[in-house]
């Protein structure tokens, strides 16, 4: 705990993190450099040495992650550079369950980040040191170049992934099929790779007469090779775990001592956590140790139960099943997906990737000696890679190959593992127990099952839940009804950028909640910050009904939106009108208070006043969703009188000064106001609007500061919950 606390914060008054939110000249040595072509920037890990603010220089230490835009630069590992940058903390997650980038960098001892353009790089001096730490990056670069020389695209990208750990340049359609087939672990350098390499070296040494008699020397050679490979790949938790376990095994053989596999697993975990205690919260660490433990724990039991099958089938099947049972809750937790086909897929994919890995390593080593000889292995390996992709695509396309699931809570995960241990104990000891103990064991299992069912079902009645999703400068609102209907109002968007809000924020948010179907989708108006994310939603989530205002926009994104709706024959499309009432469930309805109206608002290209305005009524609780309406539409809505009053107000147009007039807010009389807003150049939300809302409301929330805002109601009372 002390070690974790120490590593969780910057230490010392001279740490660069002490200069947060300050702009100045930063000097240091480059400890990592990677150009990301798709994002058009170079990512630099800088070991800071000096920070200059005005005319004052401070000696500093610590790592800073820099992004250099405008095509990147030719900065390389070991260079000494000077840049002008504003230092910032890494971004926090914007929504519940999202990837925590700040904690991810913290595990790598990085507490500061910065972004700059090439003209802000003031000096680069080529500076190289000798030594292992400086040799490894150059070796990686040489290996990368040789892979590109001898392998064709896209096979070269898979070889890079399984040997160097770089899978950024893989075809974008490959990663999803590996996830769906449940064999994503083969793309990350893991214990499987270390096991294959160690096993192969043992076989080779046993085949060479000279080395066969020198077992102890062989063990030392293999240990050195494995440690070198672990250093080459950056000591990832899974690689470190496998390397340490094999090292302990080989040292036990070297010393003629008995080998205890559980002790080696625990010792590996202890050593990793002693050096990097924050690895305990790393997905790779948890998956690697959990899956390994379950293979050790369940393999003998499953092998015994599968003894009716031939050994060459029962052994790999028992291994695959044991690994799957250990991985299921973690897979659901980290990826919101469970692959059922993984049990079968691993029986074919794992032996295939083992051969590809060995041929890949051999071809790379030979390429440094004689490239024509390496091309023979490459030819064979590329055929095997094509087979690998074929089988992976086949398994992922099978019906019910995988299922998206709700992100489980820690209590559900504990209950799952408890039941696995209880059932394993029962199967192992059943024949040794007398009738009384069997009866007690059955009662224990029954009680545990009821407890799990209770935890899973609680609370027994679902409230209405409204999620104001943080999509930056845009709107996306999810409504979950008591009868489990899902309604989505807008989908966010980032105009003039390549960032896909639907792919990276909205769809993952729905997946984490176990939502695979949207019953009703509203597009308030076709501005990109409300529309863009819905394209991905329509592609990846089943949508039953789409309602929009019917604004005739010629924008290309809006035309894509209509095209996707027409393509899916199961979607019901409807243009709504002011005054329409949509009955969803008993005591739950939606009123359409505003829609496209050319007579009142004209046909100007600004669609804001034509936004659909919705009022959600659930018993005695009401929500008002105002889209991007401005003063003219607000004045028109005042004619509704008391019908406008609502408990919760979604503030119009991200808090713009052109909306939320004094008269409108006073007529709505909201208890809570929620502003969906992000980084922008429009002065949203305007200070006057904020003051106006704070004077009238009990609480005012902003998604840029509070993250996700969730409001739940039983129809009589409501409560709010925010990420921050």
XYZ file of C-alpha atoms in Angstrom:
724
model
C 0.000 0.000 0.000
C 2.865 2.373 0.787
C 4.573 1.438 -2.480
C 1.352 2.046 -4.435
C 0.887 5.417 -2.745
C 4.490 6.351 -3.581
C 4.097 5.475 -7.269
C 0.674 7.162 -7.569
C 2.003 10.706 -7.272
C 5.073 12.675 -8.390
C 7.818 12.708 -5.787
C 10.080 15.634 -4.930
C 9.851 19.416 -5.283
C 11.885 19.281 -8.504
C 9.388 17.055 -10.339
C 8.076 18.536 -13.586
C 4.504 17.961 -12.351
C 4.970 20.940 -10.005
C 4.740 23.222 -13.070
C 1.243 22.206 -14.131
C -0.711 24.698 -16.311
C 2.452 26.750 -16.904
C 3.955 27.586 -20.298
C 7.690 27.660 -20.907
C 10.692 26.083 -22.594
C 11.217 22.430 -21.732
C 14.512 20.638 -22.335
C 15.221 16.953 -21.998
C 16.250 13.657 -23.549
C 13.911 11.673 -25.796
C 13.160 8.246 -24.290
C 10.609 7.224 -26.892
C 9.502 8.484 -30.302
C 6.695 7.248 -32.520
C 5.094 8.865 -35.551
C 1.353 8.182 -35.825
C 0.609 8.711 -39.506
C -3.174 8.433 -39.231
C -3.321 11.104 -36.524
C -0.640 13.279 -38.161
C 1.470 13.753 -35.043
C 4.608 12.392 -33.437
C 4.405 11.147 -29.860
C 7.503 11.866 -27.781
C 8.366 10.604 -24.300
C 10.713 13.214 -22.853
C 12.830 12.790 -19.731
C 12.718 16.413 -18.537
C 15.897 18.095 -17.324
C 15.213 21.828 -17.431
C 12.131 24.079 -17.492
C 12.539 27.764 -18.352
C 9.800 30.260 -17.533
C 10.567 33.799 -18.741
C 14.238 34.258 -17.774
C 14.287 31.782 -14.888
C 15.551 28.221 -15.364
C 14.591 25.356 -13.082
C 16.285 21.998 -12.884
C 13.557 19.368 -13.113
C 13.069 15.647 -13.518
C 10.221 13.352 -14.533
C 8.633 12.163 -17.769
C 6.442 14.240 -20.084
C 4.437 12.830 -23.004
C 4.425 15.301 -25.901
C 2.404 15.337 -29.117
C 4.041 17.276 -31.943
C 1.572 18.143 -34.733
C 1.794 19.431 -38.307
C 3.295 16.302 -39.799
C 5.513 15.453 -36.878
C 9.304 15.820 -36.945
C 12.375 13.663 -37.314
C 12.998 13.436 -33.565
C 14.490 10.088 -32.557
C 15.349 8.183 -29.416
C 18.284 9.693 -27.533
C 17.951 13.198 -29.012
C 18.271 16.237 -26.797
C 15.445 18.675 -27.590
C 14.073 22.046 -26.507
C 10.383 22.846 -27.017
C 7.907 25.505 -25.988
C 4.886 23.872 -24.387
C 2.077 24.312 -21.891
C 2.200 21.512 -19.327
C -1.076 19.784 -18.476
C -2.348 16.764 -16.609
C -3.521 13.821 -18.755
C -7.246 13.820 -19.489
C -9.686 12.148 -17.124
C -12.463 9.895 -18.468
C -15.570 11.796 -19.515
C -18.122 9.050 -18.868
C -18.713 6.192 -16.433
C -16.678 3.106 -17.312
C -14.483 4.828 -19.900
C -10.771 4.109 -20.281
C -8.840 6.166 -17.730
C -5.952 7.677 -19.704
C -4.536 9.481 -16.658
C -4.234 6.249 -14.656
C -2.816 4.450 -17.697
C 0.010 6.996 -17.986
C 0.488 7.018 -14.212
C 1.303 3.294 -14.380
C 4.149 4.262 -16.717
C 5.331 7.001 -14.333
C 4.055 9.788 -16.630
C 2.194 12.619 -14.895
C 2.416 15.435 -17.459
C 1.454 15.836 -21.129
C 1.684 18.623 -23.680
C 0.772 19.403 -27.280
C 2.706 21.632 -29.677
C 3.403 22.274 -33.359
C 6.668 21.734 -35.216
C 7.564 25.441 -35.158
C 7.602 25.237 -31.336
C 10.532 22.776 -31.457
C 13.502 25.092 -30.981
C 16.472 22.734 -31.086
C 17.323 19.112 -31.719
C 20.786 17.739 -30.999
C 21.610 14.167 -31.927
C 22.953 12.589 -28.782
C 23.555 8.882 -28.435
C 24.788 6.901 -25.494
C 25.981 3.350 -25.413
C 24.362 0.771 -23.171
C 21.464 -1.673 -23.192
C 18.770 0.947 -22.563
C 19.901 2.917 -25.628
C 20.649 -0.177 -27.739
C 17.120 -1.643 -27.501
C 15.318 1.181 -29.392
C 17.806 0.912 -32.250
C 17.358 -2.864 -32.298
C 13.562 -2.407 -32.445
C 13.966 0.017 -35.334
C 16.227 -2.424 -37.190
C 13.798 -5.314 -36.602
C 10.906 -3.152 -37.827
C 12.771 -2.242 -41.033
C 13.731 -5.876 -41.721
C 10.132 -7.042 -41.232
C 9.048 -4.462 -43.829
C 11.800 -5.681 -46.178
C 10.948 -9.385 -46.117
C 7.181 -9.425 -45.443
C 4.386 -8.033 -47.590
C 1.516 -5.882 -46.337
C -0.677 -6.664 -44.401
C 1.109 -9.825 -43.153
C 4.000 -7.692 -41.922
C 1.657 -5.875 -39.508
C 0.655 -9.136 -37.790
C 4.311 -10.196 -37.446
C 5.073 -6.817 -35.838
C 2.137 -7.254 -33.457
C 3.141 -10.706 -32.188
C 6.903 -10.083 -32.063
C 7.425 -6.388 -31.260
C 4.006 -5.582 -29.754
C 3.263 -2.854 -32.324
C -0.232 -3.358 -33.739
C -1.036 0.263 -34.608
C -0.577 -0.301 -38.353
C -2.743 -3.398 -38.614
C -5.733 -3.207 -41.001
C -8.609 -1.679 -38.977
C -10.933 -4.602 -39.794
C -8.609 -7.206 -38.243
C -8.794 -6.236 -34.577
C -12.626 -6.544 -34.326
C -12.629 -10.081 -35.783
C -9.933 -11.200 -33.323
C -12.026 -9.716 -30.488
C -15.221 -11.402 -31.697
C -13.464 -14.768 -32.048
C -12.057 -14.444 -28.527
C -8.419 -14.755 -29.637
C -7.319 -11.149 -29.102
C -4.611 -12.406 -26.728
C -2.531 -13.679 -29.651
C -2.021 -10.107 -30.900
C -0.604 -8.956 -27.567
C 2.780 -10.283 -26.517
C 1.776 -12.540 -23.657
C 2.668 -15.638 -21.716
C 1.671 -17.730 -24.740
C 4.502 -16.196 -26.776
C 7.074 -16.709 -24.006
C 5.914 -20.313 -23.528
C 6.181 -21.040 -27.249
C 9.688 -19.522 -27.464
C 10.942 -21.309 -24.327
C 9.436 -24.626 -25.438
C 10.945 -24.285 -28.908
C 14.416 -23.543 -27.504
C 14.233 -26.591 -25.215
C 13.331 -28.789 -28.203
C 16.163 -27.321 -30.324
C 18.748 -27.836 -27.561
C 17.610 -31.440 -27.102
C 18.035 -32.082 -30.837
C 21.651 -30.809 -30.894
C 23.918 -33.590 -29.550
C 26.559 -31.167 -28.216
C 24.016 -29.159 -26.197
C 21.827 -32.094 -25.196
C 24.343 -33.189 -22.555
C 24.724 -29.678 -21.125
C 21.301 -29.185 -19.609
C 22.403 -26.645 -17.017
C 24.100 -24.471 -19.637
C 20.962 -24.682 -21.802
C 18.852 -23.423 -18.909
C 21.087 -20.377 -18.446
C 21.026 -19.632 -22.209
C 17.215 -19.833 -22.312
C 16.862 -17.620 -19.226
C 19.151 -14.991 -20.802
C 17.213 -15.153 -24.081
C 13.847 -14.794 -22.333
C 15.032 -11.865 -20.207
C 16.427 -10.160 -23.332
C 13.147 -10.665 -25.185
C 11.153 -9.335 -22.198
C 13.368 -6.220 -22.194
C 12.920 -5.890 -25.981
C 9.125 -5.886 -25.588
C 9.181 -3.418 -22.694
C 8.520 -5.772 -19.739
C 4.748 -5.869 -20.245
C 3.000 -7.475 -17.240
C 2.008 -10.657 -19.123
C 5.513 -11.050 -20.574
C 7.144 -10.385 -17.192
C 4.841 -12.956 -15.564
C 5.652 -15.705 -18.059
C 9.391 -14.871 -18.108
C 9.630 -14.990 -14.316
C 7.692 -18.276 -14.106
C 9.899 -19.931 -16.720
C 13.022 -18.506 -15.053
C 11.926 -19.990 -11.711
C 11.195 -23.328 -13.418
C 14.584 -23.459 -15.126
C 16.417 -22.341 -11.987
C 14.664 -25.117 -10.047
C 15.915 -27.629 -12.625
C 19.375 -26.069 -12.547
C 19.509 -26.413 -8.738
C 17.773 -29.826 -8.724
C 14.981 -28.428 -6.572
C 11.251 -29.301 -6.802
C 9.128 -26.836 -8.767
C 5.840 -25.617 -7.266
C 3.793 -23.911 -9.994
C 1.513 -21.956 -7.626
C 4.527 -20.597 -5.744
C 6.134 -19.498 -9.021
C 2.910 -17.717 -10.053
C 2.635 -15.902 -6.708
C 6.345 -15.024 -6.664
C 6.104 -13.599 -10.200
C 3.146 -11.459 -9.109
C 4.961 -10.293 -5.974
C 8.113 -9.279 -7.896
C 6.158 -7.386 -10.582
C 4.038 -5.547 -8.029
C 7.094 -4.720 -5.917
C 8.623 -2.882 -8.888
C 5.367 -1.646 -10.477
C 2.582 -1.746 -7.862
C 0.117 0.088 -10.142
C 0.177 -2.940 -12.467
C -2.422 -4.387 -10.102
C -4.969 -2.155 -11.862
C -3.748 -3.015 -15.374
C -6.044 -5.117 -17.587
C -3.092 -7.074 -19.005
C -1.820 -7.964 -15.527
C -5.226 -9.093 -14.254
C -6.026 -11.132 -17.364
C -2.601 -12.778 -17.489
C -2.496 -13.864 -13.842
C -6.175 -14.818 -13.618
C -6.156 -16.920 -16.788
C -2.870 -18.608 -15.814
C -4.215 -19.416 -12.347
C -7.396 -20.935 -13.761
C -5.466 -23.047 -16.273
C -3.351 -24.424 -13.390
C -6.375 -24.820 -11.112
C -8.982 -26.278 -13.474
C -6.926 -28.153 -16.073
C -6.536 -31.407 -14.056
C -10.253 -31.480 -13.198
C -11.431 -30.724 -16.750
C -8.897 -33.138 -18.250
C -10.270 -35.885 -16.031
C -13.867 -35.109 -17.070
C -12.869 -35.117 -20.754
C -10.930 -38.394 -20.608
C -13.444 -40.009 -22.996
C -11.803 -37.947 -25.769
C -8.385 -38.662 -27.322
C -5.539 -36.987 -25.454
C -4.612 -34.694 -28.363
C -8.143 -33.236 -28.148
C -8.871 -33.405 -24.401
C -5.683 -31.595 -23.281
C -5.998 -28.481 -25.475
C -9.782 -28.433 -24.934
C -9.337 -28.557 -21.139
C -6.758 -25.746 -21.355
C -8.992 -23.609 -23.561
C -12.063 -24.168 -21.372
C -10.140 -23.418 -18.150
C -8.770 -20.191 -19.631
C -12.241 -19.176 -20.864
C -13.848 -19.777 -17.451
C -11.217 -17.580 -15.800
C -11.443 -14.843 -18.428
C -15.243 -14.448 -18.838
C -15.958 -11.834 -16.119
C -12.806 -9.839 -16.898
C -13.634 -9.852 -20.605
C -17.111 -8.556 -19.765
C -15.595 -5.946 -17.458
C -12.967 -4.583 -19.865
C -14.523 -5.233 -23.294
C -18.307 -5.595 -22.514
C -18.224 -8.730 -24.627
C -18.115 -12.491 -24.064
C -16.910 -14.717 -26.896
C -18.457 -18.185 -26.733
C -16.658 -19.410 -29.836
C -13.287 -18.719 -28.146
C -13.246 -22.214 -26.596
C -13.274 -23.788 -30.049
C -11.326 -21.070 -31.878
C -8.319 -21.353 -29.558
C -7.958 -25.058 -30.414
C -7.030 -24.063 -33.976
C -5.720 -20.519 -33.620
C -3.215 -21.114 -30.776
C -1.243 -23.941 -32.535
C -1.292 -21.884 -35.736
C -0.004 -18.700 -34.085
C 2.693 -20.742 -32.307
C 4.100 -21.884 -35.665
C 3.776 -18.362 -37.114
C 5.652 -16.927 -34.115
C 8.559 -19.381 -34.421
C 8.828 -18.914 -38.200
C 8.576 -15.146 -37.708
C 11.421 -15.040 -35.176
C 13.559 -17.355 -37.287
C 12.966 -15.329 -40.479
C 13.854 -12.044 -38.733
C 17.066 -13.440 -37.222
C 18.112 -14.959 -40.575
C 17.254 -11.687 -42.393
C 20.146 -10.000 -40.554
C 22.486 -12.652 -41.983
C 21.148 -13.573 -45.444
C 17.821 -12.154 -46.689
C 17.257 -14.609 -49.615
C 17.297 -17.506 -47.152
C 14.805 -15.706 -44.892
C 12.351 -15.257 -47.782
C 11.769 -19.038 -47.898
C 10.459 -18.969 -44.316
C 8.537 -15.777 -45.098
C 6.732 -17.427 -48.035
C 5.548 -20.276 -45.794
C 4.681 -17.930 -42.932
C 2.557 -15.621 -45.090
C 0.483 -18.618 -46.195
C -0.071 -19.544 -42.528
C -1.000 -15.933 -41.695
C -3.618 -15.991 -44.471
C -5.023 -19.205 -42.966
C -5.031 -17.569 -39.539
C -7.053 -14.581 -40.792
C -9.414 -16.911 -42.678
C -10.134 -19.052 -39.602
C -10.468 -15.993 -37.335
C -12.921 -14.347 -39.737
C -14.848 -17.623 -40.027
C -15.148 -18.135 -36.263
C -16.135 -14.502 -35.630
C -18.890 -14.685 -38.269
C -20.612 -17.740 -36.792
C -24.058 -17.186 -35.220
C -23.873 -16.535 -31.456
C -20.057 -16.437 -31.637
C -20.098 -13.608 -29.108
C -22.500 -11.456 -27.119
C -22.288 -7.925 -25.800
C -23.047 -7.867 -22.083
C -23.525 -5.311 -19.334
C -20.292 -4.292 -17.632
C -20.419 -6.354 -14.398
C -19.865 -4.883 -10.950
C -17.067 -6.064 -8.674
C -19.666 -7.887 -6.534
C -20.911 -9.862 -9.543
C -17.332 -10.816 -10.418
C -16.660 -11.981 -6.838
C -19.853 -14.062 -6.879
C -18.873 -15.643 -10.206
C -15.428 -16.707 -9.006
C -16.868 -17.916 -5.697
C -19.282 -20.203 -7.567
C -16.496 -21.534 -9.811
C -14.393 -22.449 -6.753
C -17.394 -23.994 -5.017
C -18.335 -26.110 -8.047
C -14.712 -27.148 -8.611
C -14.444 -28.238 -4.977
C -17.707 -30.180 -5.307
C -16.604 -32.017 -8.455
C -13.194 -32.817 -6.976
C -14.348 -34.054 -3.547
C -17.878 -35.372 -4.204
C -16.890 -39.041 -4.279
C -14.962 -38.657 -0.979
C -17.847 -37.123 0.990
C -20.445 -38.943 3.068
C -24.187 -38.298 2.606
C -24.367 -35.647 5.349
C -21.517 -33.598 3.879
C -23.009 -33.935 0.401
C -26.299 -32.581 1.707
C -24.545 -29.638 3.393
C -22.584 -28.925 0.220
C -25.775 -28.917 -1.881
C -27.405 -26.519 0.589
C -24.329 -24.254 0.393
C -24.449 -24.212 -3.411
C -28.185 -23.487 -3.356
C -27.781 -20.657 -0.853
C -24.905 -19.176 -2.872
C -26.979 -19.360 -6.084
C -29.894 -17.563 -4.381
C -27.556 -14.891 -3.017
C -26.092 -14.298 -6.486
C -29.590 -14.128 -7.993
C -30.584 -11.581 -5.342
C -27.520 -9.401 -6.007
C -28.045 -9.626 -9.767
C -31.761 -8.736 -9.541
C -31.459 -5.912 -6.976
C -33.058 -3.384 -7.226
C -36.161 -5.342 -8.142
C -37.987 -2.429 -9.772
C -36.115 -0.260 -12.270
C -36.444 3.519 -12.068
C -36.473 5.871 -15.027
C -32.871 6.797 -15.836
C -31.750 9.697 -18.025
C -28.061 9.751 -18.987
C -26.579 13.023 -20.256
C -23.558 11.496 -22.004
C -20.413 13.603 -22.183
C -19.715 13.842 -25.924
C -17.815 17.130 -25.730
C -19.336 20.045 -27.640
C -22.536 18.269 -28.631
C -25.638 16.494 -27.336
C -26.323 12.804 -26.639
C -28.983 11.757 -24.140
C -29.965 8.202 -23.275
C -33.296 7.437 -21.588
C -33.856 4.023 -19.987
C -37.486 3.408 -19.055
C -38.714 1.234 -16.156
C -39.743 -1.458 -18.685
C -36.232 -1.518 -20.194
C -36.941 0.522 -23.324
C -33.985 2.541 -24.620
C -34.449 6.006 -26.146
C -31.561 8.014 -27.619
C -31.831 11.750 -28.272
C -29.004 12.881 -30.609
C -25.560 11.305 -30.872
C -22.985 14.075 -30.597
C -20.352 14.902 -33.179
C -17.089 16.733 -33.762
C -17.333 18.872 -36.930
C -14.113 19.416 -38.912
C -12.229 16.594 -37.145
C -11.751 12.875 -37.816
C -12.766 11.847 -34.293
C -15.783 9.513 -34.414
C -17.883 10.303 -31.325
C -20.289 7.456 -32.096
C -17.525 4.858 -32.337
C -15.426 6.000 -29.393
C -18.004 7.360 -26.930
C -21.709 6.734 -27.647
C -21.665 3.090 -28.803
C -19.189 1.983 -26.071
C -21.386 3.735 -23.480
C -24.421 1.777 -24.708
C -22.419 -1.468 -24.771
C -21.270 -1.006 -21.173
C -24.913 -0.853 -20.136
C -25.669 -4.024 -22.100
C -27.782 -2.095 -24.636
C -27.941 -3.885 -27.989
C -31.185 -2.275 -29.151
C -32.462 1.310 -29.307
C -36.260 1.387 -29.359
C -36.594 5.039 -30.251
C -34.017 7.406 -31.733
C -34.584 11.165 -31.976
C -32.579 13.570 -34.119
C -33.514 17.025 -32.838
C -31.961 18.801 -35.866
C -29.252 17.959 -38.423
C -26.342 19.993 -37.017
C -23.203 17.833 -36.973
C -22.665 18.112 -33.202
C -25.997 16.293 -32.757
C -25.964 14.074 -35.840
C -22.518 12.614 -36.596
C -22.432 10.066 -33.774
C -25.785 8.610 -34.866
C -24.214 7.214 -38.051
C -22.156 4.727 -36.032
C -25.151 3.972 -33.795
C -27.232 3.043 -36.864
C -24.395 0.845 -38.184
C -23.643 -1.043 -34.962
C -26.800 -0.982 -32.822
C -30.220 -2.328 -33.803
C -32.624 0.644 -34.034
C -36.401 0.092 -34.180
C -37.747 3.602 -34.787
C -36.269 6.941 -35.876
C -38.039 10.258 -35.321
C -36.785 13.592 -36.647
C -38.127 17.031 -37.486
C -38.036 16.630 -41.265
C -35.687 19.528 -41.936
C -34.557 19.273 -45.560
C -30.778 19.466 -45.199
C -28.463 18.881 -48.170
C -25.494 18.167 -45.909
C -23.609 14.989 -46.858
C -23.661 13.577 -43.293
C -27.435 14.045 -43.068
C -27.871 12.290 -46.425
C -25.782 9.381 -45.076
C -28.087 9.316 -42.053
C -31.172 8.988 -44.283
C -29.457 6.384 -46.461
C -28.665 4.167 -43.443
C -32.306 4.357 -42.330
C -33.597 3.406 -45.792
C -31.110 0.543 -46.039
C -32.398 -1.088 -42.842
C -35.925 -2.275 -43.625
C -36.640 -2.951 -39.937
C -36.399 0.736 -38.992
C -39.609 2.740 -38.840
C -38.996 6.332 -39.949
C -41.248 9.200 -38.879
C -41.250 12.988 -39.206
C -42.811 14.420 -36.080
C -44.932 17.521 -35.639
C -45.620 19.908 -32.791
C -48.352 18.585 -30.480
C -47.654 14.895 -31.039
C -47.835 12.612 -27.976
C -45.757 9.416 -27.835
C -47.018 6.963 -25.213
C -44.212 4.668 -24.107
C -45.464 2.890 -20.983
C -48.164 3.353 -18.337
C -47.667 6.820 -16.805
C -44.735 7.512 -19.141
C -45.071 9.650 -22.269
C -43.215 12.123 -24.445
C -44.783 15.368 -25.703
C -43.416 17.056 -28.831
C -43.515 20.787 -28.052
C -41.555 22.110 -31.042
C -40.499 20.881 -34.469
C -39.793 22.112 -38.004
C -42.008 25.146 -38.620
C -41.243 27.245 -41.692
C -44.168 29.596 -41.003
C -42.884 30.655 -37.584
C -39.088 30.279 -37.968
C -38.647 30.674 -41.718
C -36.371 28.525 -43.883
C -32.997 29.960 -42.874
C -29.967 27.659 -43.020
C -29.627 27.891 -39.224
C -31.758 24.980 -38.016
C -31.525 25.745 -34.303
C -35.057 27.085 -33.823
C -36.455 24.125 -35.775
C -35.031 21.733 -33.150
C -37.392 19.137 -31.760
C -38.257 20.054 -28.168
C -39.417 17.123 -26.043
C -41.051 16.933 -22.641
C -40.750 13.599 -20.867
C -43.430 12.934 -18.251
C -43.110 10.099 -15.745
C -45.779 10.260 -13.043
C -44.907 13.444 -11.134
C -41.434 13.953 -12.630
C -40.753 15.845 -15.868
C -37.775 16.517 -18.135
C -37.515 19.190 -20.847
C -35.085 18.531 -23.729
C -34.625 21.712 -25.751
C -32.148 20.841 -28.526
C -30.492 24.042 -29.792
C -33.488 26.379 -29.760
C -32.821 30.098 -29.461
C -34.780 33.129 -28.238
C -37.389 33.100 -31.033
C -38.393 29.482 -30.370
C -38.361 30.065 -26.607
C -40.812 32.966 -27.015
C -43.057 30.754 -29.136
C -43.018 28.029 -26.449
C -44.116 30.472 -23.734
C -47.654 30.168 -25.106
C -47.772 26.671 -23.551
C -47.983 28.212 -20.097
C -47.786 25.695 -17.237
C -47.226 22.894 -19.747
C -43.664 24.188 -20.014
C -42.832 23.674 -16.331
C -40.319 20.847 -15.762
C -38.205 19.469 -12.941
C -35.102 18.973 -15.093
C -34.035 21.214 -17.975
C -31.563 20.239 -20.672
C -30.199 23.726 -21.355
C -30.574 24.788 -24.985
C -27.668 25.264 -27.389
C -24.898 24.317 -24.919
C -25.551 27.385 -22.757
C -25.322 29.958 -25.555
C -26.250 33.595 -24.780
C -28.790 33.355 -27.633
C -30.861 30.899 -25.569
C -32.095 30.375 -21.992
C -33.682 33.806 -21.728
C -34.750 35.059 -18.314
C -38.452 34.726 -19.175
C -38.071 31.195 -20.538
C -36.099 29.854 -17.549
C -38.506 31.457 -15.075
C -41.464 29.800 -16.838
C -39.824 26.352 -16.872
C -38.905 26.647 -13.154
C -36.393 23.759 -13.242
C -34.893 22.288 -10.093
C -31.913 20.941 -12.031
C -30.280 22.279 -15.219
C -27.855 20.226 -17.304
C -25.577 21.830 -19.906
C -24.093 19.485 -22.505
C -20.899 21.271 -23.518
C -17.239 20.705 -24.334
C -14.134 22.621 -25.410
C -15.277 25.327 -27.856
C -14.554 28.767 -29.295
C -18.114 30.081 -28.880
C -17.924 31.074 -25.198
C -20.348 28.265 -24.294
C -21.750 28.255 -21.684
C -22.014 32.027 -21.390
C -21.393 33.450 -17.870
C -24.728 35.327 -17.962
C -26.587 32.093 -18.714
C -24.772 30.307 -15.879
C -25.721 33.066 -13.423
C -29.320 33.038 -14.662
C -29.566 29.280 -14.125
C -27.841 29.333 -10.738
C -30.306 31.991 -9.528
C -33.293 29.853 -10.582
C -32.116 26.239 -10.072
C -31.039 24.211 -7.077
C -28.278 22.512 -9.104
C -26.522 23.283 -12.406
C -24.389 20.581 -14.035
C -21.984 20.773 -16.976
C -20.780 17.684 -18.807
C -17.364 19.274 -19.464
C -16.776 19.578 -15.697
C -19.057 16.943 -14.159
C -18.702 14.288 -16.872
C -21.723 12.034 -17.273
C -24.817 13.294 -15.487
C -27.368 10.584 -14.636
C -30.768 11.477 -13.206
C -32.983 8.651 -11.937
C -36.590 8.899 -10.812
C -39.289 6.654 -9.378
C -41.889 9.125 -10.599
C -42.194 10.907 -7.279
C -38.639 11.947 -6.494
C -35.445 12.170 -8.508
C -31.766 11.965 -7.652
C -28.634 12.968 -9.552
C -25.340 11.146 -9.943
C -22.285 12.543 -11.715
C -18.925 11.121 -12.736
C -17.085 13.999 -11.062
